[in-house]
């Protein structure tokens, strides 16, 4: 069984890296800008320096880096150190790492493994440069996905972007100057817009892919997550690849990638609804049914392999999915659940478990019914809300999915100023969060300081997707009014000709 597990691990690593490299080359080899090469060099260099600094600091017992100062980006279910512990319990001690319980004979090993068996087999022995490669592949996928929208938009996407040109004066967005493609000057007599050359735009539409990928590569949260060997970027890579495959109309790849994301974390299965709408633009009918079949078969295969790897036992489902649903992860983070379950009375735990476990899902159906005609905006909201309201949210994942909002200029120009203020203000509670955590670990602080800064961070973060949803509804109303006005004008022209 050890040989089988080792064989599966090496086979998946040998297959994944060359396939990812070939696919990445195919995606950007033709039109990669020089700025992206610079971002690659800077991002890789920063990751190497961060990794070297952490390794050197770990040798110094007096170094405050001995304490994980960035626990907010390393949930146990995506930490290689936790994977290595699970691998040690299973391979070296011969134990079922998912059903240890509180065996007193195990010394300090009083907790079960909370990572899926296939993830442990694949990534427990991944070298440090592998995490840097995952970040590079993620940046490439972000660039390729954004470039496909910017350079090759569909007819529907083009109509949404240029809807501002025919927008009625009463509901015309006042922040059209943010993008050059929405920066129109209007003729007050005819209420028509033409591209404005005089006003300076904040963002050039052609530079959006480079902006998104560069921000990911130089993000300090992405750099330290890679240095501390977190697989957050791998999950972002899988989910972005699923959205990209859906936009290209590849149902099988979409179902497989969505199954991989759901295999690690249950929440991404809600992407089935918006991704089926995205694939409908290039695929025949019954997309939801076909995508569901591919997804179900893929997740069944992944769970079956995990069942074999775990000595023909389903104990991993309770230890991983049940542990996440019950919010057993009390490691401090910028969320509020860890503090709630530490300080709350035990008699109320079941109530809060049900409340917080199903809270992210109550938005799924209302958003789907309201934004059914805007599939990309729907999946963007699902991704942001899922990253914000999970039991162990991470700043790295939230900011990475928020960058997708840049690909919806017709929505972004309708968002209110307080969203931009909230985004800029995030730096204050985030920095204070790290400082308070350090004070808590070394004296002079307590958990309340960390919690209050986490609440402030959650408030600032939560206002952005809410405003994005409001702006999306405004866009739908404006598009409906604009189409009705254009139809009325066409009718007037026809009657005058007669």
Coordinates of C-alpha atoms in Angstrom, one line a residue:
X1 CA 0.0 0.0 0.0
X2 CA 2.9 2.4 0.7
X3 CA 4.3 1.7 -2.7
X4 CA 0.9 2.3 -4.3
X5 CA 0.5 5.7 -2.5
X6 CA 4.1 6.7 -3.4
X7 CA 3.5 5.7 -7.0
X8 CA 0.3 7.8 -7.2
X9 CA 2.0 10.8 -5.6
X10 CA 5.0 10.8 -8.0
X11 CA 2.8 10.1 -11.1
X12 CA 0.5 13.0 -10.3
X13 CA 3.5 15.4 -9.7
X14 CA 5.2 14.2 -12.9
X15 CA 2.0 14.7 -15.0
X16 CA 0.9 17.9 -13.4
X17 CA 4.1 20.0 -13.8
X18 CA 4.8 19.3 -17.5
X19 CA 1.2 19.6 -18.5
X20 CA 0.9 22.9 -16.6
X21 CA 4.1 24.2 -18.2
X22 CA 3.0 23.2 -21.7
X23 CA -0.5 24.7 -21.2
X24 CA 1.0 27.9 -19.8
X25 CA 3.3 28.3 -22.8
X26 CA 0.4 27.8 -25.2
X27 CA -1.7 30.4 -23.4
X28 CA 0.8 33.3 -23.4
X29 CA 3.6 32.4 -25.7
X30 CA 2.2 34.4 -28.6
X31 CA 1.5 37.8 -26.9
X32 CA 3.3 37.9 -23.6
X33 CA 4.2 41.5 -22.8
X34 CA 7.6 42.6 -21.5
X35 CA 6.0 43.9 -18.3
X36 CA 4.9 40.4 -17.4
X37 CA 8.4 39.0 -17.8
X38 CA 9.5 41.7 -15.3
X39 CA 6.7 40.8 -12.9
X40 CA 7.8 37.1 -13.1
X41 CA 11.4 38.0 -12.3
X42 CA 10.4 40.3 -9.4
X43 CA 7.8 37.9 -8.0
X44 CA 10.2 34.8 -8.1
X45 CA 13.0 36.8 -6.6
X46 CA 10.8 38.1 -3.7
X47 CA 9.6 34.5 -3.0
X48 CA 13.1 33.2 -2.9
X49 CA 14.2 36.0 -0.5
X50 CA 11.2 35.4 1.7
X51 CA 11.8 31.7 1.8
X52 CA 15.5 32.1 2.6
X53 CA 14.7 34.7 5.3
X54 CA 12.2 32.3 6.9
X55 CA 14.6 29.4 6.8
X56 CA 17.4 31.4 8.4
X57 CA 15.1 33.0 11.0
X58 CA 13.8 29.5 12.0
X59 CA 17.4 28.6 13.0
X60 CA 17.5 31.5 15.5
X61 CA 15.6 30.6 18.7
X62 CA 15.2 34.3 19.6
X63 CA 13.7 35.2 16.3
X64 CA 10.1 36.3 16.4
X65 CA 9.6 34.5 13.1
X66 CA 9.6 31.3 15.1
X67 CA 6.0 32.3 15.7
X68 CA 4.0 32.0 12.5
X69 CA 3.3 35.7 12.0
X70 CA 1.2 35.0 9.0
X71 CA -1.2 32.4 10.2
X72 CA -4.0 34.2 8.5
X73 CA -3.0 32.9 5.1
X74 CA -2.2 29.3 6.1
X75 CA -5.3 27.2 7.0
X76 CA -4.3 23.7 8.2
X77 CA -6.2 22.0 5.4
X78 CA -3.9 23.7 2.9
X79 CA -0.6 23.7 4.8
X80 CA 2.2 21.4 3.7
X81 CA 3.4 21.1 7.3
X82 CA 0.1 19.6 8.2
X83 CA 0.3 17.3 5.2
X84 CA 3.7 16.2 6.3
X85 CA 2.4 15.4 9.8
X86 CA -0.5 13.4 8.2
X87 CA 2.1 11.6 6.1
X88 CA 4.2 10.8 9.1
X89 CA 1.3 9.4 11.1
X90 CA 0.2 7.2 8.2
X91 CA 3.5 6.1 6.7
X92 CA 6.0 6.1 9.7
X93 CA 3.7 5.2 12.6
X94 CA 1.3 3.0 10.6
X95 CA -1.8 4.8 11.9
X96 CA -5.0 5.9 10.2
X97 CA -4.5 9.6 10.5
X98 CA -8.2 10.4 10.2
X99 CA -9.4 8.3 13.2
X100 CA -6.8 8.8 15.8
X101 CA -9.1 10.5 18.3
X102 CA -7.5 11.0 21.7
X103 CA -5.4 7.9 22.0
X104 CA -3.1 8.5 25.0
X105 CA -0.4 6.3 23.6
X106 CA 0.4 8.8 20.8
X107 CA 1.9 11.5 23.0
X108 CA 1.2 14.9 21.5
X109 CA -0.6 13.6 18.4
X110 CA -4.1 14.1 19.8
X111 CA -5.7 15.4 16.7
X112 CA -6.7 13.9 13.4
X113 CA -5.6 14.8 9.9
X114 CA -7.8 17.5 8.3
X115 CA -6.5 17.3 4.7
X116 CA -7.8 15.0 1.9
X117 CA -5.7 11.8 1.3
X118 CA -5.0 12.6 -2.3
X119 CA -3.7 16.1 -1.4
X120 CA -1.5 14.6 1.3
X121 CA 0.0 12.1 -1.2
X122 CA 0.6 14.7 -3.9
X123 CA 1.9 17.7 -1.9
X124 CA 3.5 16.3 1.3
X125 CA 6.8 15.9 -0.5
X126 CA 6.5 18.9 -2.8
X127 CA 9.9 20.8 -2.8
X128 CA 9.9 24.6 -2.1
X129 CA 10.4 25.5 -5.8
X130 CA 7.1 23.7 -6.5
X131 CA 5.2 26.3 -4.6
X132 CA 6.9 29.0 -6.6
X133 CA 5.9 27.2 -9.8
X134 CA 2.3 27.0 -8.6
X135 CA 2.3 30.8 -8.1
X136 CA 3.8 31.3 -11.6
X137 CA 1.2 29.0 -13.2
X138 CA -1.6 30.9 -11.3
X139 CA -0.3 34.3 -12.6
X140 CA -0.2 32.9 -16.1
X141 CA -3.7 31.6 -15.8
X142 CA -5.0 34.9 -14.5
X143 CA -3.3 36.7 -17.4
X144 CA -4.6 34.3 -20.0
X145 CA -8.2 34.4 -18.6
X146 CA -8.2 38.2 -18.4
X147 CA -6.7 38.5 -21.9
X148 CA -9.4 36.3 -23.4
X149 CA -12.0 38.7 -22.1
X150 CA -10.1 41.9 -23.1
X151 CA -8.9 40.8 -26.5
X152 CA -11.5 38.4 -27.6
X153 CA -14.8 39.4 -26.0
X154 CA -18.0 37.7 -27.0
X155 CA -20.9 39.7 -28.5
X156 CA -22.7 39.7 -25.2
X157 CA -19.6 41.0 -23.3
X158 CA -19.0 43.7 -25.9
X159 CA -22.6 44.9 -25.6
X160 CA -22.3 45.0 -21.8
X161 CA -19.2 47.1 -21.9
X162 CA -20.4 49.6 -24.5
X163 CA -23.9 49.8 -22.9
X164 CA -22.7 53.0 -21.2
X165 CA -22.6 54.7 -24.6
X166 CA -26.4 54.5 -25.0
X167 CA -27.2 54.9 -21.3
X168 CA -30.0 57.4 -20.5
X169 CA -28.8 60.6 -18.9
X170 CA -30.7 60.1 -15.6
X171 CA -28.9 56.8 -14.8
X172 CA -25.6 57.5 -16.6
X173 CA -22.6 56.3 -14.4
X174 CA -20.5 59.2 -13.1
X175 CA -17.3 57.2 -12.9
X176 CA -17.0 56.3 -16.5
X177 CA -13.6 58.0 -16.6
X178 CA -12.1 55.0 -14.6
X179 CA -11.7 53.0 -17.9
X180 CA -10.7 54.3 -21.3
X181 CA -13.4 52.2 -23.0
X182 CA -16.2 53.7 -20.8
X183 CA -14.9 57.3 -20.9
X184 CA -17.4 58.8 -23.2
X185 CA -18.3 62.4 -24.0
X186 CA -22.0 62.9 -24.5
X187 CA -24.1 65.0 -26.9
X188 CA -26.8 66.5 -24.7
X189 CA -29.2 66.9 -27.7
X190 CA -29.1 63.4 -29.0
X191 CA -28.0 61.6 -25.7
X192 CA -25.4 59.6 -27.5
X193 CA -21.8 59.1 -26.4
X194 CA -18.5 59.1 -28.2
X195 CA -15.1 58.1 -26.8
X196 CA -13.5 61.0 -25.0
X197 CA -9.9 61.9 -25.7
X198 CA -9.6 64.9 -23.4
X199 CA -10.3 63.3 -20.1
X200 CA -7.6 61.1 -18.6
X201 CA -8.7 57.6 -17.7
X202 CA -7.4 55.8 -14.7
X203 CA -7.2 52.3 -16.2
X204 CA -6.5 51.3 -19.8
X205 CA -8.6 48.3 -20.8
X206 CA -5.8 46.6 -22.6
X207 CA -3.6 46.7 -19.5
X208 CA -6.1 44.9 -17.2
X209 CA -4.6 41.4 -17.7
X210 CA -1.1 42.7 -16.9
X211 CA -2.4 44.5 -13.8
X212 CA -4.2 41.5 -12.4
X213 CA -1.3 39.1 -12.9
X214 CA 1.3 41.6 -11.6
X215 CA -0.7 42.3 -8.5
X216 CA -0.8 38.6 -7.8
X217 CA 2.9 38.1 -8.3
X218 CA 4.0 41.0 -6.1
X219 CA 1.3 40.6 -3.4
X220 CA 2.9 40.3 0.0
X221 CA 0.2 37.8 1.1
X222 CA 0.9 35.6 -2.0
X223 CA 4.6 35.8 -1.4
X224 CA 4.5 34.8 2.3
X225 CA 1.9 32.1 1.6
X226 CA 4.3 30.6 -0.9
X227 CA 7.2 31.0 1.6
X228 CA 5.3 29.3 4.3
X229 CA 4.4 26.5 1.8
X230 CA 0.6 27.1 1.7
X231 CA -1.5 25.7 -1.2
X232 CA -3.8 28.7 -1.4
X233 CA -2.5 29.5 -4.8
X234 CA -3.2 26.0 -6.0
X235 CA -6.9 26.4 -5.1
X236 CA -7.0 29.7 -6.8
X237 CA -5.4 28.2 -9.9
X238 CA -7.9 25.4 -10.0
X239 CA -10.9 27.7 -9.7
X240 CA -9.7 30.2 -12.2
X241 CA -8.9 27.4 -14.6
X242 CA -12.5 26.0 -14.2
X243 CA -14.0 29.5 -15.0
X244 CA -11.6 29.8 -18.0
X245 CA -12.6 26.4 -19.3
X246 CA -16.3 27.2 -18.9
X247 CA -15.8 30.4 -20.9
X248 CA -14.1 28.4 -23.7
X249 CA -17.0 25.9 -23.7
X250 CA -15.0 22.9 -22.5
X251 CA -17.5 21.0 -20.3
X252 CA -15.3 18.1 -19.4
X253 CA -12.4 20.2 -18.2
X254 CA -14.8 22.5 -16.3
X255 CA -16.4 19.5 -14.6
X256 CA -13.0 18.0 -13.7
X257 CA -11.5 21.2 -12.3
X258 CA -14.6 22.0 -10.4
X259 CA -14.6 18.5 -8.9
X260 CA -10.9 19.0 -7.8
X261 CA -11.9 22.3 -6.1
X262 CA -14.9 20.8 -4.4
X263 CA -12.9 17.8 -3.3
X264 CA -10.7 20.0 -1.2
X265 CA -13.4 22.4 -0.1
X266 CA -17.1 21.8 -0.4
X267 CA -18.2 25.3 -1.3
X268 CA -17.0 25.5 -5.0
X269 CA -19.8 23.1 -6.1
X270 CA -22.1 26.2 -6.2
X271 CA -20.2 27.3 -9.3
X272 CA -22.2 24.7 -11.3
X273 CA -25.0 27.2 -11.9
X274 CA -22.9 30.2 -13.3
X275 CA -20.4 28.0 -15.1
X276 CA -23.2 26.1 -16.9
X277 CA -24.4 29.6 -18.1
X278 CA -20.9 30.5 -19.3
X279 CA -20.6 27.3 -21.3
X280 CA -24.0 27.8 -22.9
X281 CA -22.4 30.5 -25.1
X282 CA -20.2 28.0 -27.0
X283 CA -21.8 24.6 -26.3
X284 CA -25.2 23.1 -27.1
X285 CA -28.1 22.9 -24.8
X286 CA -28.5 20.8 -21.6
X287 CA -25.2 22.3 -20.3
X288 CA -26.2 22.1 -16.6
X289 CA -27.1 18.4 -17.0
X290 CA -23.9 17.5 -18.9
X291 CA -21.7 19.6 -16.6
X292 CA -23.3 18.0 -13.5
X293 CA -22.6 14.5 -15.0
X294 CA -18.9 15.3 -15.6
X295 CA -18.7 16.9 -12.2
X296 CA -20.3 13.9 -10.4
X297 CA -18.2 11.3 -12.1
X298 CA -15.0 13.3 -11.4
X299 CA -15.7 13.8 -7.7
X300 CA -16.7 10.1 -7.4
X301 CA -13.4 9.1 -8.9
X302 CA -11.4 11.4 -6.6
X303 CA -13.3 10.2 -3.5
X304 CA -12.8 6.6 -4.6
X305 CA -9.0 7.1 -4.9
X306 CA -9.0 8.7 -1.5
X307 CA -11.0 5.7 -0.1
X308 CA -8.2 3.3 -1.4
X309 CA -5.4 5.6 -0.1
X310 CA -7.0 5.7 3.3
X311 CA -6.9 1.9 3.8
X312 CA -10.4 1.4 2.4
X313 CA -11.9 3.7 5.0
X314 CA -14.3 6.7 4.7
X315 CA -13.0 8.2 8.0
X316 CA -11.5 11.1 6.0
X317 CA -14.9 12.5 5.1
X318 CA -15.8 13.2 8.8
X319 CA -12.3 14.3 9.7
X320 CA -12.1 16.8 6.7
X321 CA -15.6 17.9 5.6
X322 CA -17.2 17.5 9.1
X323 CA -14.3 19.4 10.7
X324 CA -14.7 22.3 8.3
X325 CA -18.5 22.4 8.5
X326 CA -18.4 22.4 12.3
X327 CA -15.8 25.2 12.3
X328 CA -13.4 23.2 14.5
X329 CA -10.4 25.3 13.2
X330 CA -9.8 27.7 16.0
X331 CA -6.5 29.0 14.7
X332 CA -6.6 32.8 14.7
X333 CA -7.4 34.5 11.4
X334 CA -9.0 37.7 10.2
X335 CA -12.4 36.1 10.4
X336 CA -14.6 36.0 13.5
X337 CA -15.7 32.4 13.8
X338 CA -12.6 31.2 15.7
X339 CA -13.2 33.8 18.4
X340 CA -16.9 33.1 18.5
X341 CA -16.5 29.4 19.1
X342 CA -13.7 30.0 21.7
X343 CA -15.6 32.4 23.8
X344 CA -19.2 31.1 23.2
X345 CA -21.0 28.9 25.6
X346 CA -20.9 25.2 24.7
X347 CA -24.7 24.9 24.9
X348 CA -25.1 27.3 22.0
X349 CA -22.4 25.7 19.8
X350 CA -24.8 23.6 17.7
X351 CA -26.9 26.7 16.8
X352 CA -23.9 28.7 15.7
X353 CA -22.4 25.7 13.8
X354 CA -25.6 25.4 11.7
X355 CA -25.8 29.2 11.3
X356 CA -22.3 29.8 10.1
X357 CA -22.0 26.5 8.1
X358 CA -24.9 27.4 5.8
X359 CA -24.5 31.1 5.8
X360 CA -22.5 31.3 2.6
X361 CA -25.0 29.2 0.8
X362 CA -28.1 31.4 1.5
X363 CA -26.8 33.9 -1.1
X364 CA -26.6 31.3 -3.9
X365 CA -30.2 31.1 -5.1
X366 CA -31.1 34.8 -4.7
X367 CA -28.0 35.9 -6.6
X368 CA -28.6 33.3 -9.3
X369 CA -32.2 34.5 -9.8
X370 CA -31.2 38.2 -9.9
X371 CA -28.0 37.9 -12.1
X372 CA -29.0 35.0 -14.4
X373 CA -28.1 37.0 -17.4
X374 CA -24.6 38.0 -16.0
X375 CA -22.9 34.7 -15.5
X376 CA -19.4 36.1 -15.0
X377 CA -20.5 38.6 -12.4
X378 CA -22.4 35.8 -10.6
X379 CA -19.4 33.5 -10.4
X380 CA -17.2 36.4 -9.2
X381 CA -19.6 37.1 -6.4
X382 CA -19.8 33.5 -5.5
X383 CA -16.0 33.3 -5.3
X384 CA -15.6 36.4 -3.2
X385 CA -18.4 35.5 -0.8
X386 CA -17.1 32.0 -0.4
X387 CA -13.6 33.3 0.4
X388 CA -14.9 35.8 2.9
X389 CA -17.4 33.7 4.8
X390 CA -15.6 30.4 5.1
X391 CA -14.5 29.1 8.5
X392 CA -10.9 30.1 7.9
X393 CA -10.8 33.0 5.5
X394 CA -7.5 34.2 4.1
X395 CA -6.6 37.7 2.8
X396 CA -4.6 36.1 -0.1
X397 CA -7.7 34.3 -1.5
X398 CA -10.1 37.2 -0.9
X399 CA -7.9 39.8 -2.7
X400 CA -7.1 37.3 -5.6
X401 CA -10.8 36.8 -6.3
X402 CA -11.5 40.6 -5.9
X403 CA -9.1 41.3 -8.7
X404 CA -11.6 39.6 -11.1
X405 CA -13.9 42.6 -10.6
X406 CA -11.5 44.6 -12.9
X407 CA -12.9 42.5 -15.8
X408 CA -16.3 44.0 -15.3
X409 CA -15.8 47.7 -16.2
X410 CA -19.5 48.3 -16.7
X411 CA -20.1 47.2 -13.1
X412 CA -17.0 48.8 -11.5
X413 CA -17.9 52.3 -12.8
X414 CA -21.3 52.1 -11.1
X415 CA -19.9 51.2 -7.7
X416 CA -20.0 53.8 -5.0
X417 CA -16.9 55.7 -3.6
X418 CA -17.1 54.0 -0.2
X419 CA -16.0 50.7 -1.8
X420 CA -12.8 52.2 -2.9
X421 CA -12.4 53.8 0.5
X422 CA -13.0 50.4 2.1
X423 CA -10.3 48.8 -0.1
X424 CA -7.8 51.5 0.8
X425 CA -8.7 51.3 4.5
X426 CA -8.1 47.6 4.6
X427 CA -4.3 48.2 5.1
X428 CA -5.0 49.7 8.6
X429 CA -6.8 46.7 10.3
X430 CA -4.6 44.2 8.4
X431 CA -1.4 45.7 9.6
X432 CA -2.8 46.1 13.1
X433 CA -3.9 42.5 13.0
X434 CA -0.4 41.3 12.5
X435 CA 0.9 43.6 15.2
X436 CA -1.8 42.5 17.7
X437 CA -1.1 38.8 17.0
X438 CA 2.6 39.3 17.7
X439 CA 1.8 41.2 20.9
X440 CA -0.6 38.4 21.9
X441 CA 2.1 35.7 21.4
X442 CA 4.9 37.6 23.2
X443 CA 2.9 39.4 25.9
X444 CA 1.3 42.8 26.1
X445 CA -1.9 41.8 24.2
X446 CA -4.7 39.3 24.1
X447 CA -7.2 37.7 21.8
X448 CA -9.6 40.6 22.0
X449 CA -7.2 42.8 20.1
X450 CA -6.9 40.3 17.2
X451 CA -10.7 39.8 17.2
X452 CA -11.5 43.5 17.0
X453 CA -9.2 44.0 14.0
X454 CA -10.7 40.9 12.4
X455 CA -14.1 42.5 12.7
X456 CA -12.9 45.7 11.2
X457 CA -11.3 43.8 8.3
X458 CA -14.5 41.8 7.7
X459 CA -16.6 44.9 7.7
X460 CA -14.4 46.6 5.1
X461 CA -14.2 43.4 3.0
X462 CA -17.9 42.7 3.1
X463 CA -19.0 46.1 1.8
X464 CA -17.2 45.5 -1.5
X465 CA -19.1 42.5 -2.8
X466 CA -22.4 44.0 -1.6
X467 CA -21.7 47.2 -3.6
X468 CA -20.6 45.0 -6.5
X469 CA -24.0 43.3 -6.4
X470 CA -25.8 46.6 -6.2
X471 CA -23.9 47.9 -9.2
X472 CA -24.7 44.8 -11.2
X473 CA -28.4 45.3 -10.6
X474 CA -28.0 49.0 -11.6
X475 CA -26.4 47.8 -14.8
X476 CA -29.2 45.4 -15.7
X477 CA -31.8 48.1 -15.2
X478 CA -29.7 50.6 -17.3
X479 CA -29.3 48.0 -20.0
X480 CA -33.1 47.4 -20.1
X481 CA -33.9 51.1 -20.2
X482 CA -31.3 51.6 -22.9
X483 CA -32.6 48.8 -25.1
X484 CA -36.2 50.1 -24.7
X485 CA -35.0 53.7 -25.7
X486 CA -33.2 52.4 -28.7
X487 CA -36.3 50.5 -29.8
X488 CA -38.4 53.6 -29.4
X489 CA -36.0 55.6 -31.4
X490 CA -36.0 53.0 -34.2
X491 CA -39.8 53.1 -34.3
X492 CA -39.7 56.9 -34.6
X493 CA -37.3 56.7 -37.4
X494 CA -39.4 54.1 -39.2
X495 CA -42.6 56.2 -38.8
X496 CA -40.9 59.3 -40.1
X497 CA -39.6 57.5 -43.2
X498 CA -43.1 56.3 -43.9

